[in-house]
Amino acid sequence: MTTADGTGRTGGTGGTGGTGEAGGAGEALIEVDGVEKVFDVRRKTGFLRSERRRVRAVDSLSFTVRRGEMVGYIGPNGAGKSTTIKMLTGILTPSAGRLRVAGIDPSRERTRLARRIGVVFGQRTTLWWDLPLIDSYRLVHRMYRVPDARYAENLDRCVELLGLGGLLDVPVRQLSLGQRMRGDIAAALLHDPEVLYLDEPTIGLDVVSKVKVRGFLRDLNAERGTTVLLTTHDLTDIEQLCRRVMVIDHGRLMYDGPLTGLHEVGESERTLVVDFARELPPVETDAARVVRVEGPRQWLAFPAGRSAAPLVARLAAEYPVVDLSVREPDIEAVIAKMYAGQVVP
Amino acid sequence: MAYRLSFAMTALGNLLTTALDFVAILLMFSRVDALGGYGLPEIAFLYATSSTAFGLADLALGNMERLGRRVRDGTLDTLLVRPVPVLAQVAADRFALRRLGRIVQGLAVLGYAVAVLDVDWTAGKVLTVPVMVLSGAGIFCAVFLAGAAFQFLANDAAEVQNAFTYGGTTMLQYPPTVFAREMVRGVTFVLPLAFVNWLPGLYVLGRPYPLDLPRWVAFTPPLVAVACCALAGLAWRAGLRSYRSTGS
Ligand SMILES: Nc1ncnc2c1ncn2[C@@H]1O[C@H](COP(=O)(O)OP(=O)(O)OP(=O)(O)O)[C@@H](O)[C@H]1O
Ligand SMILES: [Mg+2]
């Protein structure tokens, strides 16, 4: 019951916030237009023989992110999320299409763009492996030529909010995954980037750290207006942080809109759980279908967009109902359905 | 502290191995009496200029060998998201002061050679010595850079590049008449490495050139170095653009 309540509440906030955000939209900061990335993969098929194959990691991808937005970028494994982020940072050169971040072509003016963006790769640290955390930060300070006062302020803030106090003198290679991740997030923000890309930033974080990181990112976005693009496999991240989600699969954008809108696209259903006074055969109604029966308890699924009231009224009138509750659609189920439905051979 | 100790030890080690390098030549020379008609001070001079030039290039870009690993395992990503050119970052990464050993030793041998050489030191010849060392360093840098660019194409290129540069210096430490004519031609025209040392070196020593090249080629090394660096720079840029990172 608690999970059902939780999902419902966050879903609601996302919906109202989404409309508010769209109204006060800022200028376009990230522009992606018909972008493609093709990898030539060579595979050994025998002695001195190899076969070339083209992997289309990103396929005619187009979207725009406005200044101050916080966007969730999700998709199944191998969908092309990391590849997109690498193109947006200038690490990879797109095979086709047009990319602009803050008006800069990332692959052509990579070093100029680097000053204005922050990147966190959950899989890989950008810190100096052998140095204590604080020394990595000092190097970032010098490399990005952050004004001293600004650096001190940003560092203090990150140390406090991300709980890095006791870790500053520890060499990066001795940090645990979660500690390192928080260290990386701080490093990416010392130079006040306009855009922050996070590729799976909550991978390997414990529950407390996750809450800390999410709160930190939310504040960053709200107070400093930092634009955030976030990939994750933890949908709670998205539910709690992002009003807008983009779903990508096989390199193509499958959905771009508010989180709540996914329910419509995914044809999601709400579930009415009814406890009857005694065991009954599955109830017959065209407003819902029975998906499960367990003793006197039955689960009835009905379209998420429809009100539960008429159904409840009818059940109460016709059957000996003891108790009932409504479960909101599970966003994970919706997305899983979406991923599964898009399987292209 | 540990770093400082290991620095001192590797510097000493480098010094010893390069010294042994030279002793080997010395021994060979003492048997053969004159290597291809060159005396000890002359060989010392050719050896020292090439060794110093290589040492300088190695100091700046020797780290490029490690780039191959970064390209393969995708950790180059981290360098690419920073606002400093990758070359500068690679060069500064664990700035290899220990490689100073080769330079120090090269300069010492050079000092010896200059002192004992029986050469009429005109202004042109005096000027040629630092110019040939610096342009040699430039050419070796270009080779390192081209090798690094090559690593984007061939994944296991680190070894190939090593054969190139290290093999290259050993060959340059011997006077050209030891080698077959075709080989010399290849080295002069295909690998501009010869400019490091042979042509200007022979000019300083007042020796005839191989292949009857005109006298003024002794003064082309700076131009060749600039051209090589420009070409290598283009290759490097192309390499970076073809970088594909790794999945995940
Ligand atoms: N360097 C590479 N060489 C060849 N193929 C690659 C390379 N990088 C990625 N790919 C391919 O491109 C596709 C997209 O990969 P990408 O890493 O962008 O996926 P992702 O969405 O980040 O997945 P995950 O959720 O697993 O991190 C995959 O099919 C992958 O095999
Ligand atoms: Mg990924």
XYZ file of C-alpha atoms in Angstrom, chain A residues 129-313:
185
model
C 43.524 8.224 -9.231
C 46.662 8.573 -7.096
C 45.929 11.934 -5.524
C 43.928 12.761 -2.426
C 40.501 14.147 -3.280
C 41.434 17.674 -2.259
C 44.431 17.662 -4.633
C 42.172 16.660 -7.506
C 39.998 19.634 -6.648
C 43.024 21.929 -6.579
C 43.990 20.710 -10.030
C 40.462 21.363 -11.269
C 40.686 24.816 -9.702
C 43.782 25.632 -11.705
C 42.820 23.866 -14.883
C 39.481 25.658 -15.151
C 40.944 28.888 -13.762
C 38.142 29.238 -11.241
C 38.387 32.499 -9.267
C 39.655 31.722 -5.740
C 36.610 32.986 -3.880
C 34.235 31.125 -6.181
C 36.240 27.934 -5.813
C 36.264 28.147 -2.032
C 32.536 28.776 -1.939
C 31.679 25.956 -4.329
C 33.982 23.549 -2.576
C 32.526 24.306 0.854
C 29.041 23.854 -0.443
C 29.785 20.544 -2.121
C 31.726 19.223 0.849
C 28.867 20.046 3.159
C 25.967 18.881 1.024
C 27.617 15.761 -0.336
C 29.196 14.786 2.970
C 32.783 14.806 1.748
C 34.291 16.267 4.901
C 36.158 13.200 6.075
C 37.229 12.113 2.593
C 39.238 15.070 1.345
C 42.609 13.644 2.338
C 41.935 10.128 1.083
C 43.544 9.101 -2.226
C 40.855 8.552 -4.844
C 41.820 4.935 -5.410
C 40.968 4.191 -1.769
C 37.454 5.634 -1.971
C 34.479 3.312 -2.202
C 32.308 3.507 -5.301
C 29.693 5.674 -3.616
C 32.258 7.982 -2.013
C 34.061 8.368 -5.314
C 30.822 9.169 -7.090
C 30.059 11.985 -4.675
C 33.629 13.173 -5.104
C 33.170 13.154 -8.868
C 29.943 15.118 -8.690
C 31.669 17.797 -6.627
C 34.594 17.932 -9.075
C 32.212 18.476 -11.964
C 30.626 21.491 -10.283
C 33.568 23.518 -8.963
C 33.696 25.672 -12.082
C 29.984 26.545 -12.125
C 29.056 24.708 -15.320
C 25.929 25.766 -17.169
C 25.101 22.194 -18.099
C 25.705 19.095 -16.057
C 25.642 15.692 -17.739
C 25.272 12.754 -15.427
C 25.679 9.265 -16.840
C 24.289 6.924 -14.193
C 25.254 9.066 -11.204
C 23.440 6.952 -8.634
C 24.952 3.619 -9.662
C 26.295 1.917 -6.571
C 24.996 4.483 -4.093
C 23.335 3.368 -0.881
C 19.887 4.632 0.037
C 21.161 7.498 2.189
C 23.666 8.649 -0.421
C 21.050 8.494 -3.138
C 18.772 10.760 -1.165
C 21.690 13.106 -0.539
C 22.708 13.240 -4.184
C 19.163 13.739 -5.418
C 18.563 16.543 -2.949
C 21.817 18.131 -3.975
C 20.962 17.994 -7.676
C 17.482 19.351 -7.082
C 18.886 22.327 -5.177
C 21.535 22.899 -7.798
C 18.900 23.057 -10.484
C 16.513 25.201 -8.458
C 19.000 27.668 -6.976
C 21.642 28.004 -9.654
C 19.509 27.155 -12.646
C 22.024 24.568 -13.811
C 20.659 22.547 -16.704
C 20.872 18.843 -15.997
C 20.738 15.862 -18.342
C 20.665 12.618 -16.434
C 20.764 8.989 -17.496
C 19.888 6.299 -15.022
C 18.380 2.883 -14.643
C 16.862 3.872 -11.312
C 13.496 5.324 -12.187
C 13.125 6.780 -8.736
C 15.850 9.245 -9.717
C 13.724 10.350 -12.615
C 10.502 10.454 -10.633
C 12.052 12.613 -7.968
C 14.109 14.917 -10.154
C 12.885 15.247 -13.687
C 9.725 16.708 -15.052
C 10.686 15.755 -18.514
C 11.894 12.382 -19.699
C 13.280 11.217 -22.977
C 13.157 7.526 -23.707
C 15.595 6.186 -26.264
C 15.807 2.712 -27.685
C 18.029 1.380 -30.445
C 19.355 4.892 -30.855
C 15.943 6.387 -31.591
C 13.919 8.713 -29.454
C 10.740 6.862 -28.485
C 9.207 9.372 -26.128
C 9.879 12.954 -25.094
C 7.560 14.629 -22.626
C 6.442 14.788 -19.015
C 6.889 11.706 -16.909
C 3.148 11.398 -16.348
C 2.541 11.328 -20.082
C 4.373 8.029 -20.255
C 1.319 6.388 -18.763
C -0.776 7.316 -21.747
C 1.822 6.214 -24.222
C 2.366 2.993 -22.321
C -1.407 2.363 -22.078
C -0.911 1.893 -18.383
C -3.571 0.725 -16.016
C -4.454 1.405 -12.431
C -5.378 -1.451 -10.201
C -8.277 -1.624 -7.809
C -7.668 -4.100 -5.024
C -10.924 -5.263 -3.465
C -11.406 -7.369 -0.352
C -14.766 -9.110 -0.380
C -16.473 -10.620 2.660
C -15.981 -14.109 1.257
C -14.448 -15.892 -1.705
C -16.244 -15.012 -4.902
C -15.858 -15.953 -8.548
C -14.104 -13.187 -10.559
C -16.477 -10.223 -10.751
C -17.950 -9.485 -14.142
C -17.840 -5.910 -15.348
C -16.861 -4.265 -18.614
C -15.285 -1.307 -16.791
C -12.352 -3.408 -15.598
C -10.803 -6.822 -15.952
C -9.822 -9.122 -13.158
C -6.095 -9.779 -13.277
C -5.692 -11.808 -10.123
C -7.797 -13.594 -7.522
C -6.490 -14.711 -4.136
C -9.079 -15.939 -1.682
C -11.541 -13.141 -1.012
C -9.179 -10.546 -2.563
C -9.358 -9.583 -6.247
C -7.260 -7.283 -8.408
C -9.110 -5.308 -11.071
C -7.217 -3.407 -13.742
C -8.770 -0.382 -15.443
C -7.339 2.342 -17.736
C -5.235 4.873 -15.836
C -7.056 7.802 -17.372
C -10.502 6.774 -16.107
C -11.973 7.595 -12.714
C -12.268 4.784 -10.180
C -15.464 6.154 -8.634
C -18.127 4.514 -10.885
C -16.387 1.189 -10.622
C -16.150 1.423 -6.848
C -19.793 2.445 -6.590
